[in-house]
Amino acid sequence: MHIEEHKSLKNYNTFGIDCTARYFVSVSSIFELKEVLKAKIHSNIFILGGGSNLLFTKNVDALLIHINLKGIKIISEDENSVIIKAMAGENWNDFVQFCIKYNYGGIENLSLIPGNVGTAPIQNIGAYGVELKDVFESCNTLNLNDYSIKEFSKTDCQFAYRNSIFKNKEKGKVIITDVAFKLSKNQHQLNIGYGVIQTILSNNKQLENPSIKQVSEAIIAIRQSKLPDPKVLGNSGSFFKNPIINASKFKTFFSNNPEAPYYKISEDEFKIPAGWLIEKCGFKGKRIGDAGVHKHQALVLVNYGNATGNEILTLAKKIQGEIYKTFNILIEIEVNIFGYVLK
Ligand code: EPU
């Protein structure tokens, strides 16, 4: 094992925040992972995957373990479907493209989401009508205390909108080491209902019977048109969750804002796009120092270069406060904040 000290994490988080880890190690096998844990190099452990849903607000005074477990394997298959397992350190979009190449359908709408396979279940990643839970079969975890391996089924994971057991009861207790997905081999159930997907497919004359590759390409084009590439402009995707409000609150909101977009989830639950609320409060494209709100998608906060985590967080709190004042709606932060206790 190769342990580094005071390692810069700038290239290990998509926000590009410049902070350090007291000790840093990258592990590429479960054996190595267990050895590192048993060595008790520091009393605190910090597990890092793709660093794409994370904001550092201070240096990490811990042993930071970078999960670099690689590999993709078919577990079983029949005529119509395949169970495919990917190790936690595989890049998410590389895995999506691998599946598309072999014509395994189900995750094409999740193309180009930053991050790694192992962190995808934690927040139940989702986009354009598909969530990870729709194709999730199971995942294996390593317990940080006794190093035991435990499999979590879909039910065990308690998936919800950008949420799972790994953000709650199991937080800080286990490391996801691999994830298995159930994907289709033919008669793919495409999710192309979003207007913007329809428009692209129609412009490309692919609307009749699109392939999963064509759907993936359409999704990539949509994402590239409004979401900043973290390699060019530091960001963590959606910084906030879309708030869900009850019917009585929605009634008041809608009578004051009849032009607002919304999705009815159930008789008593209405989801309002936080991006719309943020834009309405005048934050879209705003910049304070090197911390900013993206000019094409207000839900995304960006680092223009040298913003600190605290500067990004200060901007986020300002946005939260303004939205609460204007709409009486609390928008929750979706990104994991390291080094700050959120109230
Ligand atoms: N909107 C605005 N102004 C903005 C941004 C959005 O008015 O600056 C409005 C749009 O016009 C649209 C609505 O808000 O009517 C929804 O916008 P969009 O389709 O861009 O989706 P979103 O709700 O803002 C969610 C996910 C994204 C995902 C997209 C597409 C969350 C927190 N975010 O965003 O996920 O790509 O839907 O499915 O649910 C991520 O989690 O990192 C992420 C990018």
Coordinates of C-alpha atoms and ligand atoms in Angstrom, one line a residue:
M1 CA 0.0 0.0 0.0
H2 CA 1.2 3.4 -0.9
I3 CA 0.3 6.0 1.7
E4 CA 0.8 9.7 0.8
E5 CA 0.7 12.6 3.3
H6 CA -0.9 16.0 3.0
K7 CA -2.1 15.0 -0.5
S8 CA -3.9 17.7 -2.5
L9 CA -7.5 16.7 -3.4
K10 CA -8.1 19.2 -6.1
N11 CA -8.1 16.5 -8.8
Y12 CA -10.2 14.2 -6.7
N13 CA -13.4 16.3 -6.4
T14 CA -15.4 17.6 -9.4
F15 CA -15.9 21.0 -7.7
G16 CA -12.1 21.3 -7.9
I17 CA -11.8 22.5 -4.3
D18 CA -8.2 22.8 -3.2
C19 CA -7.8 21.0 0.1
T20 CA -5.7 18.2 1.4
A21 CA -6.0 14.8 3.1
R22 CA -3.7 14.1 6.1
Y23 CA -3.2 10.5 4.7
F24 CA -4.2 9.3 1.3
V25 CA -4.3 5.8 -0.2
S26 CA -5.8 4.5 -3.4
V27 CA -7.0 0.8 -3.2
S28 CA -7.5 -1.4 -6.2
S29 CA -8.5 -4.7 -4.5
I30 CA -10.7 -5.8 -1.6
F31 CA -7.7 -7.4 -0.1
E32 CA -5.8 -4.1 -0.2
L33 CA -8.9 -2.3 1.2
K34 CA -9.0 -4.6 4.2
E35 CA -5.3 -4.3 4.8
V36 CA -5.5 -0.5 4.8
L37 CA -8.4 -0.5 7.2
K38 CA -6.7 -3.0 9.6
A39 CA -3.5 -0.9 9.6
K40 CA -5.3 1.8 11.7
I41 CA -3.2 4.6 10.3
H42 CA -5.6 7.2 11.6
S43 CA -8.6 7.1 13.9
N44 CA -10.8 8.7 11.2
I45 CA -11.5 7.2 7.8
F46 CA -12.9 9.0 4.8
I47 CA -14.1 7.0 1.8
L48 CA -13.8 8.7 -1.6
G49 CA -15.4 7.5 -4.8
G50 CA -15.6 9.8 -7.9
G51 CA -15.8 12.9 -5.7
S52 CA -18.7 14.2 -7.8
N53 CA -21.3 14.8 -5.2
L54 CA -19.1 16.3 -2.6
L55 CA -18.1 19.7 -1.3
F56 CA -15.0 20.0 0.9
T57 CA -15.1 22.9 3.3
K58 CA -11.9 22.0 5.1
N59 CA -8.9 19.7 5.0
V60 CA -9.6 16.0 5.7
D61 CA -7.9 15.1 8.9
A62 CA -8.2 11.4 8.3
L63 CA -7.0 8.5 6.3
L64 CA -8.7 9.1 3.0
I65 CA -9.3 5.9 1.0
H66 CA -9.8 6.3 -2.7
I67 CA -11.9 3.4 -4.0
N68 CA -10.2 2.4 -7.3
L69 CA -11.7 -1.1 -7.6
K70 CA -12.1 -2.0 -11.3
G71 CA -13.9 -4.7 -13.3
I72 CA -17.1 -5.5 -15.1
K73 CA -18.5 -9.0 -15.2
I74 CA -21.6 -10.8 -16.5
I75 CA -23.2 -12.7 -13.5
S76 CA -26.0 -14.5 -15.4
E77 CA -28.1 -14.0 -18.5
D78 CA -31.1 -15.4 -20.3
E79 CA -32.6 -14.7 -23.7
N80 CA -34.0 -11.3 -22.6
S81 CA -31.9 -9.9 -19.8
V82 CA -28.5 -9.9 -18.2
I83 CA -27.3 -9.4 -14.7
I84 CA -24.1 -7.4 -14.9
K85 CA -21.8 -6.5 -12.0
A86 CA -19.4 -3.5 -12.0
M87 CA -16.8 -2.8 -9.3
A88 CA -17.3 0.4 -7.3
G89 CA -14.3 2.3 -8.9
E90 CA -15.5 2.0 -12.4
N91 CA -16.4 5.4 -13.9
W92 CA -20.2 5.6 -14.2
N93 CA -20.4 6.9 -17.8
D94 CA -17.7 4.4 -19.0
F95 CA -19.9 1.7 -17.6
V96 CA -23.0 3.1 -19.3
Q97 CA -21.1 3.2 -22.6
F98 CA -19.8 -0.4 -22.1
C99 CA -23.5 -1.5 -21.7
I100 CA -24.6 0.4 -24.8
K101 CA -21.8 -1.1 -26.8
Y102 CA -23.1 -4.6 -25.9
N103 CA -26.7 -3.6 -26.4
Y104 CA -27.7 -3.9 -22.7
G105 CA -30.5 -1.5 -22.1
G106 CA -31.9 0.4 -19.1
I107 CA -29.2 3.0 -18.2
E108 CA -28.9 4.9 -21.4
N109 CA -30.8 7.9 -19.9
L110 CA -28.2 8.0 -17.1
S111 CA -25.4 8.7 -19.7
L112 CA -22.8 11.2 -18.7
I113 CA -23.7 11.5 -15.1
P114 CA -20.3 12.2 -13.3
G115 CA -19.1 9.9 -10.6
N116 CA -18.4 6.2 -10.1
V117 CA -20.5 3.0 -10.0
G118 CA -20.0 2.6 -6.3
T119 CA -21.5 5.9 -5.3
A120 CA -24.4 5.8 -7.7
P121 CA -26.7 3.9 -5.3
I122 CA -25.9 6.2 -2.4
Q123 CA -28.0 9.1 -3.9
N124 CA -30.0 6.9 -6.2
I125 CA -28.8 8.9 -9.3
G126 CA -31.5 9.8 -11.7
A127 CA -32.1 11.8 -14.9
Y128 CA -34.7 12.0 -17.7
G129 CA -37.3 9.7 -16.2
V130 CA -34.9 6.9 -15.0
E131 CA -33.4 6.3 -11.6
L132 CA -30.7 3.9 -10.6
K133 CA -33.3 1.9 -8.6
D134 CA -35.1 0.9 -11.8
V135 CA -32.2 -1.3 -12.9
F136 CA -30.5 -2.0 -9.6
E137 CA -30.3 -5.7 -8.6
S138 CA -28.0 -5.7 -5.6
C139 CA -24.7 -4.4 -4.2
N140 CA -22.0 -5.8 -1.9
T141 CA -20.6 -3.8 1.0
L142 CA -17.6 -4.1 3.3
N143 CA -18.3 -3.3 6.9
L144 CA -15.8 -0.7 8.3
N145 CA -15.9 -2.3 11.8
D146 CA -15.6 -6.0 11.4
Y147 CA -14.7 -6.2 7.6
S148 CA -17.6 -8.5 6.9
I149 CA -19.2 -8.5 3.4
K150 CA -22.9 -8.0 3.2
E151 CA -25.2 -8.0 0.2
F152 CA -28.0 -5.4 0.0
S153 CA -31.0 -6.2 -2.2
K154 CA -33.1 -3.4 -3.8
T155 CA -35.5 -3.5 -0.9
D156 CA -32.7 -3.3 1.7
C157 CA -31.4 -0.1 0.0
Q158 CA -34.6 1.8 0.8
F159 CA -34.3 3.9 -2.4
A160 CA -36.1 7.2 -2.7
Y161 CA -35.7 10.4 -4.6
R162 CA -31.9 11.1 -4.4
N163 CA -31.8 9.0 -1.2
S164 CA -31.0 5.5 0.1
I165 CA -30.1 3.7 3.3
F166 CA -26.4 4.6 2.6
K167 CA -27.3 8.3 3.2
N168 CA -29.0 7.3 6.5
K169 CA -28.7 4.2 8.7
E170 CA -25.6 2.8 6.9
K171 CA -23.9 6.2 6.5
G172 CA -20.2 5.9 7.4
K173 CA -20.6 2.2 8.3
V174 CA -20.1 0.4 5.1
I175 CA -18.2 0.8 1.8
I176 CA -20.0 -0.3 -1.4
T177 CA -17.6 -2.5 -3.3
D178 CA -19.6 -3.5 -6.4
V179 CA -23.1 -3.1 -7.8
A180 CA -25.1 -5.5 -9.9
F181 CA -27.7 -4.3 -12.5
K182 CA -30.5 -6.1 -14.4
L183 CA -30.5 -4.8 -18.0
S184 CA -32.5 -5.8 -21.1
K185 CA -30.9 -7.6 -24.1
N186 CA -33.8 -6.9 -26.5
Q187 CA -37.2 -5.1 -26.6
H188 CA -35.7 -2.3 -24.5
Q189 CA -38.1 -0.3 -22.5
L190 CA -37.1 3.2 -23.7
N191 CA -37.9 6.3 -21.6
I192 CA -38.1 9.0 -24.3
G193 CA -41.1 10.8 -23.0
Y194 CA -39.2 14.1 -22.1
G195 CA -40.1 16.7 -24.7
V196 CA -36.4 17.6 -25.2
I197 CA -35.5 14.0 -25.9
Q198 CA -38.3 13.8 -28.5
T199 CA -37.1 17.0 -30.2
I200 CA -33.6 15.7 -30.6
L201 CA -34.6 12.3 -31.8
S202 CA -37.1 13.8 -34.2
N203 CA -34.5 16.3 -35.6
N204 CA -32.2 13.3 -36.2
K205 CA -35.1 11.4 -37.8
Q206 CA -34.6 8.7 -35.1
L207 CA -38.0 9.0 -33.4
E208 CA -39.6 5.9 -35.0
N209 CA -37.5 3.2 -33.4
P210 CA -34.5 4.6 -31.7
S211 CA -31.7 2.4 -30.5
I212 CA -30.3 2.8 -26.9
K213 CA -27.2 4.3 -28.5
Q214 CA -29.3 7.0 -30.2
V215 CA -31.1 7.7 -26.9
S216 CA -27.7 7.9 -25.1
E217 CA -26.4 10.3 -27.7
A218 CA -29.5 12.5 -27.3
I219 CA -29.1 12.6 -23.5
I220 CA -25.4 13.5 -23.9
A221 CA -26.4 16.3 -26.2
I222 CA -29.0 17.6 -23.7
R223 CA -26.6 17.4 -20.8
Q224 CA -23.8 19.1 -22.7
S225 CA -26.1 21.9 -23.7
K226 CA -26.9 23.0 -20.2
L227 CA -24.8 21.2 -17.6
P228 CA -21.1 22.4 -17.2
D229 CA -18.4 19.8 -17.8
P230 CA -16.6 19.5 -14.4
K231 CA -13.3 19.2 -16.3
V232 CA -13.8 22.7 -17.6
L233 CA -15.9 24.3 -14.8
G234 CA -15.9 22.8 -11.3
N235 CA -19.3 21.6 -10.2
S236 CA -21.2 18.8 -8.5
G237 CA -24.3 18.6 -10.7
S238 CA -27.5 19.6 -9.0
F239 CA -26.5 21.3 -5.8
F240 CA -30.1 21.2 -4.3
K241 CA -32.9 18.7 -4.4
N242 CA -36.2 19.7 -6.0
P243 CA -38.5 20.4 -3.1
I244 CA -41.6 18.4 -2.6
I245 CA -44.5 20.3 -1.0
N246 CA -48.0 19.3 0.2
A247 CA -51.3 20.1 -1.5
S248 CA -52.2 23.0 0.7
K249 CA -48.8 24.7 0.3
F250 CA -48.9 24.0 -3.4
K251 CA -52.3 25.7 -3.7
T252 CA -50.9 29.0 -2.3
F253 CA -47.7 28.6 -4.3
F254 CA -49.6 28.0 -7.6
S255 CA -52.1 30.8 -7.1
N256 CA -49.1 33.2 -6.7
N257 CA -47.0 31.6 -9.4
P258 CA -49.4 30.1 -12.1
E259 CA -46.5 30.0 -14.6
A260 CA -44.3 27.8 -12.5
P261 CA -43.4 24.3 -13.8
Y262 CA -44.3 21.4 -11.4
Y263 CA -44.8 17.6 -11.3
K264 CA -47.7 16.1 -9.4
I265 CA -46.3 13.1 -7.6
S266 CA -49.4 12.1 -5.7
E267 CA -52.6 13.7 -4.4
D268 CA -50.7 15.4 -1.7
E269 CA -47.2 15.8 -3.1
F270 CA -46.0 18.3 -5.7
K271 CA -42.4 18.6 -6.8
I272 CA -41.2 22.1 -7.8
P273 CA -38.0 22.5 -9.8
A274 CA -35.5 24.2 -7.6
G275 CA -33.8 25.6 -10.7
W276 CA -36.9 27.6 -11.5
L277 CA -37.2 29.0 -7.9
I278 CA -33.5 30.0 -8.0
E279 CA -33.8 31.7 -11.4
K280 CA -36.9 33.5 -10.2
C281 CA -35.0 34.9 -7.2
G282 CA -32.4 36.3 -9.7
F283 CA -29.5 34.1 -8.9
K284 CA -29.1 32.5 -12.4
G285 CA -25.6 33.3 -13.7
K286 CA -24.7 35.2 -10.6
R287 CA -21.1 35.2 -9.4
I288 CA -19.6 36.1 -6.1
G289 CA -15.8 35.9 -6.3
D290 CA -15.1 32.5 -7.8
A291 CA -18.4 30.9 -6.6
G292 CA -21.3 31.1 -9.0
V293 CA -24.7 29.9 -10.2
H294 CA -24.5 28.3 -13.6
K295 CA -25.8 30.5 -16.4
H296 CA -27.7 27.6 -18.2
Q297 CA -29.0 25.7 -15.2
A298 CA -29.6 27.5 -11.9
L299 CA -29.6 24.3 -9.9
V300 CA -25.9 23.9 -10.5
L301 CA -23.3 25.9 -8.4
V302 CA -19.9 26.3 -10.0
N303 CA -16.3 27.0 -9.0
Y304 CA -14.7 29.5 -11.5
G305 CA -11.3 28.5 -10.3
N306 CA -10.3 29.2 -6.8
A307 CA -13.5 29.2 -4.7
T308 CA -13.2 27.6 -1.3
G309 CA -15.9 25.2 -0.2
N310 CA -17.0 27.8 2.3
E311 CA -17.6 30.4 -0.4
I312 CA -19.7 27.9 -2.4
L313 CA -21.6 27.0 0.8
T314 CA -22.2 30.7 1.7
L315 CA -23.7 31.3 -1.7
A316 CA -25.9 28.2 -1.3
K317 CA -27.2 29.4 2.1
K318 CA -27.9 32.8 0.6
I319 CA -30.0 31.1 -2.1
Q320 CA -31.8 28.9 0.4
G321 CA -32.6 32.0 2.5
E322 CA -33.9 34.0 -0.4
I323 CA -36.1 31.2 -1.7
Y324 CA -37.5 30.6 1.8
K325 CA -38.3 34.3 2.2
T326 CA -39.9 34.6 -1.3
F327 CA -41.8 31.3 -1.6
N328 CA -41.9 29.9 2.0
I329 CA -40.2 26.7 0.6
L330 CA -37.0 25.2 1.9
I331 CA -34.7 23.7 -0.7
E332 CA -32.4 21.1 0.7
I333 CA -28.8 20.7 -0.3
E334 CA -28.3 17.4 -2.2
V335 CA -24.5 17.4 -2.3
N336 CA -22.6 16.0 0.7
I337 CA -20.9 18.7 2.6
F338 CA -17.6 17.7 4.3
G339 CA -16.5 19.6 7.3
Y340 CA -19.7 21.5 8.1
V341 CA -22.7 20.3 10.2
L342 CA -25.8 21.3 8.3
K343 CA -28.7 22.4 10.5
Ligands
EPU1 N1 -35.6 25.5 -14.8 C1 -35.6 26.9 -14.8 N2 -34.4 27.5 -14.6 C2 -33.3 26.8 -14.5 C3 -33.3 25.4 -14.5 C4 -34.5 24.8 -14.6 O1 -36.6 27.5 -15.0 O2 -32.2 27.5 -14.4 C5 -36.9 24.8 -15.0 C6 -36.9 24.2 -16.5 O3 -37.3 25.1 -17.4 C7 -37.8 23.0 -16.3 C8 -37.6 22.6 -14.9 O4 -37.0 23.7 -14.2 O5 -39.2 23.4 -16.5 C9 -36.8 21.3 -14.7 O6 -35.5 21.5 -15.2 P1 -34.6 20.3 -15.8 O7 -35.3 19.5 -16.7 O8 -33.3 20.9 -16.2 O9 -34.4 19.4 -14.5 P2 -34.2 19.7 -13.0 O10 -35.4 19.3 -12.2 O11 -33.6 21.0 -12.8 C10 -33.4 17.2 -12.5 C11 -32.2 16.5 -11.8 C12 -31.0 16.5 -12.7 C13 -31.4 15.8 -14.0 C14 -32.6 16.5 -14.6 C15 -33.2 15.8 -15.9 C16 -32.5 16.8 -9.4 C17 -32.0 17.5 -8.2 N3 -31.9 17.1 -10.5 O12 -33.0 18.6 -12.6 O13 -30.0 15.7 -12.1 O14 -30.3 15.7 -14.9 O15 -33.7 16.6 -13.7 O16 -33.8 14.7 -15.5 O17 -33.5 16.1 -9.3 C18 -28.1 15.9 -10.7 O18 -28.7 15.3 -9.8 O19 -26.9 16.2 -10.5 C19 -28.7 16.2 -12.0 C20 -28.1 17.0 -12.9

